[in-house]
JSON list of C-alpha atoms in Angstrom, two decimals:
[
{"chain": "A", "resi": 1, "resn": "MET", "atom": "CA", "xyz": [6.68, 14.19, 23.66]},
{"chain": "A", "resi": 2, "resn": "ARG", "atom": "CA", "xyz": [6.39, 17.82, 23.05]},
{"chain": "A", "resi": 3, "resn": "MET", "atom": "CA", "xyz": [5.59, 18.96, 20.04]},
{"chain": "A", "resi": 4, "resn": "LEU", "atom": "CA", "xyz": [1.94, 15.88, 20.30]},
{"chain": "A", "resi": 5, "resn": "ALA", "atom": "CA", "xyz": [0.50, 17.63, 23.03]},
{"chain": "A", "resi": 6, "resn": "GLY", "atom": "CA", "xyz": [1.14, 20.10, 21.48]},
{"chain": "A", "resi": 7, "resn": "LEU", "atom": "CA", "xyz": [-0.49, 18.80, 18.64]},
{"chain": "A", "resi": 8, "resn": "PHE", "atom": "CA", "xyz": [-3.60, 17.65, 21.09]},
{"chain": "A", "resi": 9, "resn": "ALA", "atom": "CA", "xyz": [-3.65, 21.02, 22.74]},
{"chain": "A", "resi": 10, "resn": "ASN", "atom": "CA", "xyz": [-4.22, 22.91, 20.20]},
{"chain": "A", "resi": 11, "resn": "ALA", "atom": "CA", "xyz": [-7.29, 21.40, 18.18]},
{"chain": "A", "resi": 12, "resn": "LYS", "atom": "CA", "xyz": [-9.58, 24.37, 19.29]},
{"chain": "A", "resi": 13, "resn": "VAL", "atom": "CA", "xyz": [-7.13, 25.35, 15.81]},
{"chain": "A", "resi": 14, "resn": "TRP", "atom": "CA", "xyz": [-11.12, 23.65, 14.76]},
{"chain": "A", "resi": 15, "resn": "PHE", "atom": "CA", "xyz": [-12.73, 26.93, 15.39]},
{"chain": "A", "resi": 16, "resn": "SER", "atom": "CA", "xyz": [-9.86, 29.58, 15.85]},
{"chain": "A", "resi": 17, "resn": "ARG", "atom": "CA", "xyz": [-8.86, 29.55, 12.62]},
{"chain": "A", "resi": 18, "resn": "THR", "atom": "CA", "xyz": [-11.25, 27.24, 10.73]},
{"chain": "A", "resi": 19, "resn": "ARG", "atom": "CA", "xyz": [-10.42, 28.34, 7.78]},
{"chain": "A", "resi": 20, "resn": "LEU", "atom": "CA", "xyz": [-5.95, 27.41, 7.27]},
{"chain": "A", "resi": 21, "resn": "VAL", "atom": "CA", "xyz": [-7.76, 23.36, 8.28]},
{"chain": "A", "resi": 22, "resn": "PHE", "atom": "CA", "xyz": [-9.85, 23.70, 5.60]},
{"chain": "A", "resi": 23, "resn": "GLN", "atom": "CA", "xyz": [-7.70, 25.08, 2.95]},
{"chain": "A", "resi": 24, "resn": "GLN", "atom": "CA", "xyz": [-5.47, 21.86, 4.44]},
{"chain": "A", "resi": 25, "resn": "ILE", "atom": "CA", "xyz": [-8.96, 19.19, 3.45]},
{"chain": "A", "resi": 26, "resn": "HIS", "atom": "CA", "xyz": [-9.09, 20.77, 0.37]},
{"chain": "A", "resi": 27, "resn": "PHE", "atom": "CA", "xyz": [-5.74, 20.54, -0.32]},
{"chain": "A", "resi": 28, "resn": "LEU", "atom": "CA", "xyz": [-4.59, 16.76, 0.98]},
{"chain": "A", "resi": 29, "resn": "GLY", "atom": "CA", "xyz": [-7.56, 15.34, 0.57]},
{"chain": "A", "resi": 30, "resn": "ASN", "atom": "CA", "xyz": [-9.18, 17.06, -2.63]},
{"chain": "A", "resi": 31, "resn": "TYR", "atom": "CA", "xyz": [-5.85, 16.79, -4.35]},
{"chain": "A", "resi": 32, "resn": "SER", "atom": "CA", "xyz": [-5.83, 12.19, -3.38]},
{"chain": "A", "resi": 33, "resn": "LEU", "atom": "CA", "xyz": [-8.64, 11.47, -4.82]},
{"chain": "A", "resi": 34, "resn": "VAL", "atom": "CA", "xyz": [-8.12, 10.11, -8.23]},
{"chain": "A", "resi": 35, "resn": "ILE", "atom": "CA", "xyz": [-4.83, 7.90, -6.85]},
{"chain": "A", "resi": 36, "resn": "MET", "atom": "CA", "xyz": [-7.14, 6.60, -4.17]},
{"chain": "A", "resi": 37, "resn": "ILE", "atom": "CA", "xyz": [-10.21, 5.68, -6.42]},
{"chain": "A", "resi": 38, "resn": "VAL", "atom": "CA", "xyz": [-8.18, 4.25, -9.31]},
{"chain": "A", "resi": 39, "resn": "SER", "atom": "CA", "xyz": [-6.29, 2.24, -6.49]},
{"chain": "A", "resi": 40, "resn": "ALA", "atom": "CA", "xyz": [-9.08, 0.60, -4.85]},
{"chain": "A", "resi": 41, "resn": "ALA", "atom": "CA", "xyz": [-10.52, 0.36, -8.52]},
{"chain": "A", "resi": 42, "resn": "PHE", "atom": "CA", "xyz": [-7.50, -2.41, -8.24]},
{"chain": "A", "resi": 43, "resn": "ILE", "atom": "CA", "xyz": [-6.95, -3.60, -5.96]},
{"chain": "A", "resi": 44, "resn": "GLY", "atom": "CA", "xyz": [-11.36, -4.30, -6.19]},
{"chain": "A", "resi": 45, "resn": "ALA", "atom": "CA", "xyz": [-10.91, -6.09, -8.75]},
{"chain": "A", "resi": 46, "resn": "VAL", "atom": "CA", "xyz": [-8.05, -8.00, -7.77]},
{"chain": "A", "resi": 47, "resn": "LEU", "atom": "CA", "xyz": [-9.86, -8.94, -4.19]},
{"chain": "A", "resi": 48, "resn": "GLY", "atom": "CA", "xyz": [-13.38, -9.83, -6.44]},
{"chain": "A", "resi": 49, "resn": "LEU", "atom": "CA", "xyz": [-11.25, -12.20, -8.71]},
{"chain": "A", "resi": 50, "resn": "GLN", "atom": "CA", "xyz": [-8.89, -13.82, -6.02]},
{"chain": "A", "resi": 51, "resn": "ALA", "atom": "CA", "xyz": [-12.33, -14.85, -4.23]},
{"chain": "A", "resi": 52, "resn": "PHE", "atom": "CA", "xyz": [-13.84, -16.36, -6.79]},
{"chain": "A", "resi": 53, "resn": "TYR", "atom": "CA", "xyz": [-11.71, -18.67, -7.41]},
{"chain": "A", "resi": 54, "resn": "THR", "atom": "CA", "xyz": [-10.39, -19.11, -4.28]},
{"chain": "A", "resi": 55, "resn": "LEU", "atom": "CA", "xyz": [-14.03, -20.33, -2.90]},
{"chain": "A", "resi": 56, "resn": "SER", "atom": "CA", "xyz": [-15.08, -21.57, -6.82]},
{"chain": "A", "resi": 57, "resn": "ARG", "atom": "CA", "xyz": [-12.68, -24.73, -4.75]},
{"chain": "A", "resi": 58, "resn": "VAL", "atom": "CA", "xyz": [-15.26, -25.24, -2.65]},
{"chain": "A", "resi": 59, "resn": "GLY", "atom": "CA", "xyz": [-18.72, -24.23, -4.42]},
{"chain": "A", "resi": 60, "resn": "SER", "atom": "CA", "xyz": [-18.94, -20.90, -2.11]},
{"chain": "A", "resi": 61, "resn": "GLU", "atom": "CA", "xyz": [-18.85, -18.15, -5.13]},
{"chain": "A", "resi": 62, "resn": "SER", "atom": "CA", "xyz": [-21.84, -16.47, -3.96]},
{"chain": "A", "resi": 63, "resn": "MET", "atom": "CA", "xyz": [-19.21, -14.90, -0.80]},
{"chain": "A", "resi": 64, "resn": "VAL", "atom": "CA", "xyz": [-17.18, -13.12, -3.32]},
{"chain": "A", "resi": 65, "resn": "GLY", "atom": "CA", "xyz": [-19.22, -9.57, -1.97]},
{"chain": "A", "resi": 66, "resn": "LEU", "atom": "CA", "xyz": [-18.56, -10.84, 1.71]},
{"chain": "A", "resi": 67, "resn": "LEU", "atom": "CA", "xyz": [-15.00, -11.47, 1.69]},
{"chain": "A", "resi": 68, "resn": "VAL", "atom": "CA", "xyz": [-14.53, -8.39, -0.56]},
{"chain": "A", "resi": 69, "resn": "ALA", "atom": "CA", "xyz": [-16.60, -5.99, 1.82]},
{"chain": "A", "resi": 70, "resn": "LEU", "atom": "CA", "xyz": [-14.63, -7.55, 4.68]},
{"chain": "A", "resi": 71, "resn": "SER", "atom": "CA", "xyz": [-11.08, -7.65, 3.23]},
{"chain": "A", "resi": 72, "resn": "LEU", "atom": "CA", "xyz": [-11.34, -4.32, 2.13]},
{"chain": "A", "resi": 73, "resn": "VAL", "atom": "CA", "xyz": [-13.46, -2.47, 5.65]},
{"chain": "A", "resi": 74, "resn": "ARG", "atom": "CA", "xyz": [-11.55, -4.67, 8.50]},
{"chain": "A", "resi": 75, "resn": "GLU", "atom": "CA", "xyz": [-7.61, -3.67, 6.88]},
{"chain": "A", "resi": 76, "resn": "LEU", "atom": "CA", "xyz": [-7.01, -3.00, 3.05]},
{"chain": "A", "resi": 77, "resn": "ALA", "atom": "CA", "xyz": [-8.96, -0.21, 2.95]},
{"chain": "A", "resi": 78, "resn": "PRO", "atom": "CA", "xyz": [-7.59, 1.51, 6.61]},
{"chain": "A", "resi": 79, "resn": "VAL", "atom": "CA", "xyz": [-4.05, -0.14, 5.69]},
{"chain": "A", "resi": 80, "resn": "VAL", "atom": "CA", "xyz": [-3.02, 1.39, 2.17]},
{"chain": "A", "resi": 81, "resn": "VAL", "atom": "CA", "xyz": [-5.37, 4.28, 2.13]},
{"chain": "A", "resi": 82, "resn": "ALA", "atom": "CA", "xyz": [-3.10, 5.85, 4.62]},
{"chain": "A", "resi": 83, "resn": "ILE", "atom": "CA", "xyz": [0.15, 4.23, 2.60]},
{"chain": "A", "resi": 84, "resn": "LEU", "atom": "CA", "xyz": [-0.81, 6.34, -0.06]},
{"chain": "A", "resi": 85, "resn": "PHE", "atom": "CA", "xyz": [-1.95, 9.62, 2.43]},
{"chain": "A", "resi": 86, "resn": "ALA", "atom": "CA", "xyz": [1.89, 9.63, 3.57]},
{"chain": "A", "resi": 87, "resn": "GLY", "atom": "CA", "xyz": [3.41, 9.04, 0.25]},
{"chain": "A", "resi": 88, "resn": "ARG", "atom": "CA", "xyz": [0.95, 11.91, -0.96]},
{"chain": "A", "resi": 89, "resn": "ALA", "atom": "CA", "xyz": [0.28, 13.71, 0.82]},
{"chain": "A", "resi": 90, "resn": "GLY", "atom": "CA", "xyz": [3.13, 13.39, 3.60]},
{"chain": "A", "resi": 91, "resn": "THR", "atom": "CA", "xyz": [6.15, 13.80, 1.59]},
{"chain": "A", "resi": 92, "resn": "SER", "atom": "CA", "xyz": [4.54, 17.26, 0.84]},
{"chain": "A", "resi": 93, "resn": "MET", "atom": "CA", "xyz": [3.48, 17.92, 3.79]},
{"chain": "A", "resi": 94, "resn": "THR", "atom": "CA", "xyz": [6.77, 17.07, 5.33]},
{"chain": "A", "resi": 95, "resn": "ALA", "atom": "CA", "xyz": [8.30, 19.44, 2.28]},
{"chain": "A", "resi": 96, "resn": "GLU", "atom": "CA", "xyz": [7.09, 22.51, 3.07]},
{"chain": "A", "resi": 97, "resn": "ILE", "atom": "CA", "xyz": [7.72, 22.51, 7.22]},
{"chain": "A", "resi": 98, "resn": "GLY", "atom": "CA", "xyz": [10.98, 21.96, 5.74]},
{"chain": "A", "resi": 99, "resn": "LEU", "atom": "CA", "xyz": [11.31, 24.72, 3.43]},
{"chain": "A", "resi": 100, "resn": "MET", "atom": "CA", "xyz": [10.11, 27.08, 5.30]},
{"chain": "A", "resi": 101, "resn": "LYS", "atom": "CA", "xyz": [12.64, 25.74, 8.04]},
{"chain": "A", "resi": 102, "resn": "ALA", "atom": "CA", "xyz": [15.57, 25.72, 5.57]},
{"chain": "A", "resi": 103, "resn": "GLY", "atom": "CA", "xyz": [14.38, 29.51, 4.33]},
{"chain": "A", "resi": 104, "resn": "GLU", "atom": "CA", "xyz": [13.84, 30.51, 8.41]},
{"chain": "A", "resi": 105, "resn": "GLN", "atom": "CA", "xyz": [9.71, 31.51, 7.88]},
{"chain": "A", "resi": 106, "resn": "LEU", "atom": "CA", "xyz": [8.92, 29.07, 11.29]},
{"chain": "A", "resi": 107, "resn": "SER", "atom": "CA", "xyz": [11.38, 31.31, 13.41]},
{"chain": "A", "resi": 108, "resn": "ALA", "atom": "CA", "xyz": [10.76, 34.63, 12.25]},
{"chain": "A", "resi": 109, "resn": "MET", "atom": "CA", "xyz": [6.63, 33.66, 13.17]},
{"chain": "A", "resi": 110, "resn": "GLU", "atom": "CA", "xyz": [8.25, 32.04, 16.75]},
{"chain": "A", "resi": 111, "resn": "MET", "atom": "CA", "xyz": [10.21, 36.07, 16.68]},
{"chain": "A", "resi": 112, "resn": "MET", "atom": "CA", "xyz": [7.39, 37.83, 15.84]},
{"chain": "A", "resi": 113, "resn": "GLY", "atom": "CA", "xyz": [4.87, 35.88, 18.79]},
{"chain": "A", "resi": 114, "resn": "VAL", "atom": "CA", "xyz": [3.48, 33.53, 16.53]},
{"chain": "A", "resi": 115, "resn": "ASP", "atom": "CA", "xyz": [3.08, 30.19, 18.20]},
{"chain": "A", "resi": 116, "resn": "PRO", "atom": "CA", "xyz": [4.23, 27.91, 14.50]},
{"chain": "A", "resi": 117, "resn": "ILE", "atom": "CA", "xyz": [2.57, 24.58, 16.26]},
{"chain": "A", "resi": 118, "resn": "ASN", "atom": "CA", "xyz": [-0.73, 26.88, 16.08]},
{"chain": "A", "resi": 119, "resn": "ARG", "atom": "CA", "xyz": [-0.91, 28.41, 12.77]},
{"chain": "A", "resi": 120, "resn": "VAL", "atom": "CA", "xyz": [1.24, 25.77, 10.75]},
{"chain": "A", "resi": 121, "resn": "PHE", "atom": "CA", "xyz": [1.67, 22.16, 12.25]},
{"chain": "A", "resi": 122, "resn": "ALA", "atom": "CA", "xyz": [-1.93, 21.58, 13.79]},
{"chain": "A", "resi": 123, "resn": "PRO", "atom": "CA", "xyz": [-3.78, 23.04, 11.05]},
{"chain": "A", "resi": 124, "resn": "ARG", "atom": "CA", "xyz": [-2.17, 20.09, 8.85]},
{"chain": "A", "resi": 125, "resn": "PHE", "atom": "CA", "xyz": [-1.98, 17.36, 12.00]},
{"chain": "A", "resi": 126, "resn": "TRP", "atom": "CA", "xyz": [-5.73, 17.21, 11.76]},
{"chain": "A", "resi": 127, "resn": "ALA", "atom": "CA", "xyz": [-7.06, 18.13, 8.54]},
{"chain": "A", "resi": 128, "resn": "ALA", "atom": "CA", "xyz": [-5.23, 15.02, 8.33]},
{"chain": "A", "resi": 129, "resn": "GLY", "atom": "CA", "xyz": [-7.03, 13.72, 11.10]},
{"chain": "A", "resi": 130, "resn": "PHE", "atom": "CA", "xyz": [-10.54, 14.32, 9.11]},
{"chain": "A", "resi": 131, "resn": "VAL", "atom": "CA", "xyz": [-9.41, 13.48, 6.01]},
{"chain": "A", "resi": 132, "resn": "VAL", "atom": "CA", "xyz": [-7.97, 10.05, 5.45]},
{"chain": "A", "resi": 133, "resn": "PRO", "atom": "CA", "xyz": [-11.32, 8.63, 6.84]},
{"chain": "A", "resi": 134, "resn": "MET", "atom": "CA", "xyz": [-12.97, 10.09, 4.49]},
{"chain": "A", "resi": 135, "resn": "LEU", "atom": "CA", "xyz": [-11.32, 8.19, 1.92]},
{"chain": "A", "resi": 136, "resn": "THR", "atom": "CA", "xyz": [-11.14, 5.00, 3.67]},
{"chain": "A", "resi": 137, "resn": "GLY", "atom": "CA", "xyz": [-14.86, 4.99, 3.28]},
{"chain": "A", "resi": 138, "resn": "LEU", "atom": "CA", "xyz": [-15.01, 6.21, -0.63]},
{"chain": "A", "resi": 139, "resn": "PHE", "atom": "CA", "xyz": [-12.22, 3.63, -0.83]},
{"chain": "A", "resi": 140, "resn": "ALA", "atom": "CA", "xyz": [-13.48, 1.10, 0.55]},
{"chain": "A", "resi": 141, "resn": "LEU", "atom": "CA", "xyz": [-16.57, 2.22, -1.85]},
{"chain": "A", "resi": 142, "resn": "VAL", "atom": "CA", "xyz": [-15.11, 1.45, -4.70]},
{"chain": "A", "resi": 143, "resn": "GLY", "atom": "CA", "xyz": [-13.47, -1.04, -4.18]},
{"chain": "A", "resi": 144, "resn": "VAL", "atom": "CA", "xyz": [-16.82, -3.38, -3.07]},
{"chain": "A", "resi": 145, "resn": "TYR", "atom": "CA", "xyz": [-18.03, -1.78, -6.43]},
{"chain": "A", "resi": 146, "resn": "GLY", "atom": "CA", "xyz": [-14.86, -3.07, -8.31]},
{"chain": "A", "resi": 147, "resn": "GLY", "atom": "CA", "xyz": [-16.03, -6.58, -6.82]},
{"chain": "A", "resi": 148, "resn": "TYR", "atom": "CA", "xyz": [-18.63, -6.46, -7.95]},
{"chain": "A", "resi": 149, "resn": "VAL", "atom": "CA", "xyz": [-18.10, -6.00, -11.28]},
{"chain": "A", "resi": 150, "resn": "VAL", "atom": "CA", "xyz": [-15.05, -8.99, -11.42]},
{"chain": "A", "resi": 151, "resn": "ALA", "atom": "CA", "xyz": [-17.65, -10.97, -9.92]},
{"chain": "A", "resi": 152, "resn": "VAL", "atom": "CA", "xyz": [-21.25, -10.61, -10.94]},
{"chain": "A", "resi": 153, "resn": "TRP", "atom": "CA", "xyz": [-20.51, -8.55, -15.03]},
{"chain": "A", "resi": 154, "resn": "TRP", "atom": "CA", "xyz": [-17.21, -11.45, -16.27]},
{"chain": "A", "resi": 155, "resn": "LEU", "atom": "CA", "xyz": [-17.50, -13.89, -13.20]},
{"chain": "A", "resi": 156, "resn": "GLY", "atom": "CA", "xyz": [-21.50, -14.67, -13.54]},
{"chain": "A", "resi": 157, "resn": "VAL", "atom": "CA", "xyz": [-22.04, -14.92, -9.17]},
{"chain": "A", "resi": 158, "resn": "ASP", "atom": "CA", "xyz": [-25.66, -14.01, -8.74]},
{"chain": "A", "resi": 159, "resn": "ASP", "atom": "CA", "xyz": [-25.80, -10.65, -8.08]},
{"chain": "A", "resi": 160, "resn": "GLY", "atom": "CA", "xyz": [-28.38, -10.88, -5.42]},
{"chain": "A", "resi": 161, "resn": "ALA", "atom": "CA", "xyz": [-25.68, -13.32, -3.24]},
{"chain": "A", "resi": 162, "resn": "PHE", "atom": "CA", "xyz": [-23.24, -11.07, -3.51]},
{"chain": "A", "resi": 163, "resn": "TRP", "atom": "CA", "xyz": [-24.74, -8.06, -2.61]},
{"chain": "A", "resi": 164, "resn": "SER", "atom": "CA", "xyz": [-26.83, -9.89, 0.34]},
{"chain": "A", "resi": 165, "resn": "MET", "atom": "CA", "xyz": [-23.93, -12.31, 1.86]},
{"chain": "A", "resi": 166, "resn": "MET", "atom": "CA", "xyz": [-22.49, -9.39, 2.19]},
{"chain": "A", "resi": 167, "resn": "ASN", "atom": "CA", "xyz": [-25.61, -7.26, 3.61]},
{"chain": "A", "resi": 168, "resn": "ASP", "atom": "CA", "xyz": [-25.56, -10.77, 6.22]},
{"chain": "A", "resi": 169, "resn": "GLY", "atom": "CA", "xyz": [-21.55, -10.93, 7.52]},
{"chain": "A", "resi": 170, "resn": "VAL", "atom": "CA", "xyz": [-20.77, -7.07, 6.83]},
{"chain": "A", "resi": 171, "resn": "SER", "atom": "CA", "xyz": [-21.73, -5.82, 10.77]},
{"chain": "A", "resi": 172, "resn": "VAL", "atom": "CA", "xyz": [-21.56, -1.82, 10.83]},
{"chain": "A", "resi": 173, "resn": "ARG", "atom": "CA", "xyz": [-20.10, -1.97, 15.06]},
{"chain": "A", "resi": 174, "resn": "GLU", "atom": "CA", "xyz": [-16.94, -4.69, 14.57]},
{"chain": "A", "resi": 175, "resn": "ASP", "atom": "CA", "xyz": [-16.32, -4.52, 11.05]},
{"chain": "A", "resi": 176, "resn": "ILE", "atom": "CA", "xyz": [-17.05, -0.90, 9.27]},
{"chain": "A", "resi": 177, "resn": "VAL", "atom": "CA", "xyz": [-16.73, 1.84, 12.90]},
{"chain": "A", "resi": 178, "resn": "ASN", "atom": "CA", "xyz": [-13.81, -1.16, 13.19]},
{"chain": "A", "resi": 179, "resn": "GLY", "atom": "CA", "xyz": [-11.92, 0.39, 10.24]},
{"chain": "A", "resi": 180, "resn": "LEU", "atom": "CA", "xyz": [-12.87, 3.88, 10.81]},
{"chain": "A", "resi": 181, "resn": "ILE", "atom": "CA", "xyz": [-10.76, 3.74, 13.28]},
{"chain": "A", "resi": 182, "resn": "LYS", "atom": "CA", "xyz": [-7.92, 2.64, 12.75]},
{"chain": "A", "resi": 183, "resn": "SER", "atom": "CA", "xyz": [-7.91, 4.93, 9.70]},
{"chain": "A", "resi": 184, "resn": "VAL", "atom": "CA", "xyz": [-8.04, 7.69, 11.85]},
{"chain": "A", "resi": 185, "resn": "VAL", "atom": "CA", "xyz": [-5.46, 6.57, 14.28]},
{"chain": "A", "resi": 186, "resn": "PHE", "atom": "CA", "xyz": [-3.21, 5.75, 10.84]},
{"chain": "A", "resi": 187, "resn": "GLY", "atom": "CA", "xyz": [-4.61, 9.69, 9.70]},
{"chain": "A", "resi": 188, "resn": "LEU", "atom": "CA", "xyz": [-3.07, 11.12, 12.86]},
{"chain": "A", "resi": 189, "resn": "ALA", "atom": "CA", "xyz": [0.16, 8.84, 12.80]},
{"chain": "A", "resi": 190, "resn": "VAL", "atom": "CA", "xyz": [1.38, 10.16, 9.58]},
{"chain": "A", "resi": 191, "resn": "SER", "atom": "CA", "xyz": [0.17, 13.52, 10.00]},
{"chain": "A", "resi": 192, "resn": "PHE", "atom": "CA", "xyz": [2.10, 13.21, 12.98]},
{"chain": "A", "resi": 193, "resn": "LEU", "atom": "CA", "xyz": [4.69, 11.87, 11.68]},
{"chain": "A", "resi": 194, "resn": "ALA", "atom": "CA", "xyz": [5.14, 13.95, 8.06]},
{"chain": "A", "resi": 195, "resn": "VAL", "atom": "CA", "xyz": [5.00, 17.75, 10.42]},
{"chain": "A", "resi": 196, "resn": "TYR", "atom": "CA", "xyz": [7.62, 16.21, 13.21]},
{"chain": "A", "resi": 197, "resn": "GLU", "atom": "CA", "xyz": [9.78, 14.96, 10.40]},
{"chain": "A", "resi": 198, "resn": "GLY", "atom": "CA", "xyz": [9.28, 18.62, 8.05]},
{"chain": "A", "resi": 199, "resn": "ALA", "atom": "CA", "xyz": [10.08, 20.31, 11.88]},
{"chain": "A", "resi": 200, "resn": "GLN", "atom": "CA", "xyz": [13.60, 18.60, 12.29]},
{"chain": "A", "resi": 201, "resn": "ALA", "atom": "CA", "xyz": [14.31, 18.51, 9.13]},
{"chain": "A", "resi": 202, "resn": "HIS", "atom": "CA", "xyz": [17.88, 20.11, 8.40]},
{"chain": "A", "resi": 203, "resn": "PRO", "atom": "CA", "xyz": [17.74, 22.83, 7.01]},
{"chain": "A", "resi": 204, "resn": "THR", "atom": "CA", "xyz": [19.07, 22.37, 3.04]},
{"chain": "A", "resi": 205, "resn": "PRO", "atom": "CA", "xyz": [17.66, 21.27, 0.26]},
{"chain": "A", "resi": 206, "resn": "GLU", "atom": "CA", "xyz": [19.44, 16.97, 1.31]},
{"chain": "A", "resi": 207, "resn": "GLY", "atom": "CA", "xyz": [17.61, 17.81, 4.69]},
{"chain": "A", "resi": 208, "resn": "VAL", "atom": "CA", "xyz": [14.73, 18.28, 3.00]},
{"chain": "A", "resi": 209, "resn": "ALA", "atom": "CA", "xyz": [14.92, 15.09, 1.04]},
{"chain": "A", "resi": 210, "resn": "GLN", "atom": "CA", "xyz": [15.92, 12.47, 3.47]},
{"chain": "A", "resi": 211, "resn": "ALA", "atom": "CA", "xyz": [12.88, 13.57, 5.87]},
{"chain": "A", "resi": 212, "resn": "THR", "atom": "CA", "xyz": [10.21, 13.19, 2.49]},
{"chain": "A", "resi": 213, "resn": "THR", "atom": "CA", "xyz": [11.76, 9.72, 2.90]},
{"chain": "A", "resi": 214, "resn": "ARG", "atom": "CA", "xyz": [12.50, 9.27, 5.81]},
{"chain": "A", "resi": 215, "resn": "THR", "atom": "CA", "xyz": [8.67, 10.19, 6.61]},
{"chain": "A", "resi": 216, "resn": "VAL", "atom": "CA", "xyz": [7.24, 7.63, 3.43]},
{"chain": "A", "resi": 217, "resn": "VAL", "atom": "CA", "xyz": [9.31, 4.85, 5.77]},
{"chain": "A", "resi": 218, "resn": "LYS", "atom": "CA", "xyz": [8.26, 5.52, 8.73]},
{"chain": "A", "resi": 219, "resn": "SER", "atom": "CA", "xyz": [4.65, 6.30, 7.95]},
{"chain": "A", "resi": 220, "resn": "ALA", "atom": "CA", "xyz": [4.20, 2.63, 7.27]},
{"chain": "A", "resi": 221, "resn": "LEU", "atom": "CA", "xyz": [6.54, 0.77, 9.15]},
{"chain": "A", "resi": 222, "resn": "LEU", "atom": "CA", "xyz": [4.37, 2.78, 11.63]},
{"chain": "A", "resi": 223, "resn": "VAL", "atom": "CA", "xyz": [0.89, 1.57, 9.98]},
{"chain": "A", "resi": 224, "resn": "LEU", "atom": "CA", "xyz": [1.66, -1.91, 10.35]},
{"chain": "A", "resi": 225, "resn": "GLY", "atom": "CA", "xyz": [2.67, -1.72, 13.39]},
{"chain": "A", "resi": 226, "resn": "LEU", "atom": "CA", "xyz": [-0.12, 0.39, 14.60]},
{"chain": "A", "resi": 227, "resn": "ASP", "atom": "CA", "xyz": [-2.85, -1.79, 12.87]},
{"chain": "A", "resi": 228, "resn": "PHE", "atom": "CA", "xyz": [-1.25, -5.47, 14.20]},
{"chain": "A", "resi": 229, "resn": "ILE", "atom": "CA", "xyz": [-2.21, -3.73, 17.42]},
{"chain": "A", "resi": 230, "resn": "LEU", "atom": "CA", "xyz": [-5.57, -2.98, 16.72]},
{"chain": "A", "resi": 231, "resn": "THR", "atom": "CA", "xyz": [-6.44, -5.81, 15.04]},
{"chain": "A", "resi": 232, "resn": "ALA", "atom": "CA", "xyz": [-5.59, -7.48, 18.11]},
{"chain": "A", "resi": 233, "resn": "LEU", "atom": "CA", "xyz": [-7.32, -5.42, 19.97]},
{"chain": "A", "resi": 234, "resn": "MET", "atom": "CA", "xyz": [-10.86, -5.14, 18.41]},
{"chain": "A", "resi": 235, "resn": "PHE", "atom": "CA", "xyz": [-11.44, -8.17, 16.61]},
{"chain": "A", "resi": 236, "resn": "SER", "atom": "CA", "xyz": [-9.78, -10.82, 19.93]}
]
């Protein structure tokens, strides 16, 4: 809890260490784009298939776009992005900080009067909180187009019906904004776990490896648990 309080207290790194924050935004976000885009395209395509085959039983194929969009913006985009982010960027943060601890770089900073939380931890923590919502929005957008390609181009759903049902049924405040709020919470939670596990890792190769594994496992469980709580609060 003390580390978490210190990270929130160092929100000023956006202004005092702007260069470091943007370096982390580039590292965490830019190098996660490929896996996010590819995953979103296939998940959207699968949603389009499943929605079409399910809705065709009741003659409601025109609602494929609505079902795909709601599934993505409410649940799948925030959750899948957070879990993929934990596997791609969270493990990287944990390993990097763990190796810095093993090499006594963090101890050297403290001896020189440099706060590791302000210099190392906070830029990564806040950069992840910014990157994950951006990736979530991109994921939802690509996923919708993946569902569109399958539903309209392959299965023959009417183009106008696909978009009109989606536009009428998706609420900006209740669906899109709530999905982005989820993504901010997930991003901060995953980045905190990654930073914490790296700082607590034993300064050995085995210790760093175990810390990266714990980051993925704990992040996945935490994201799923938080998703249930936030969904119950937002859509009850």
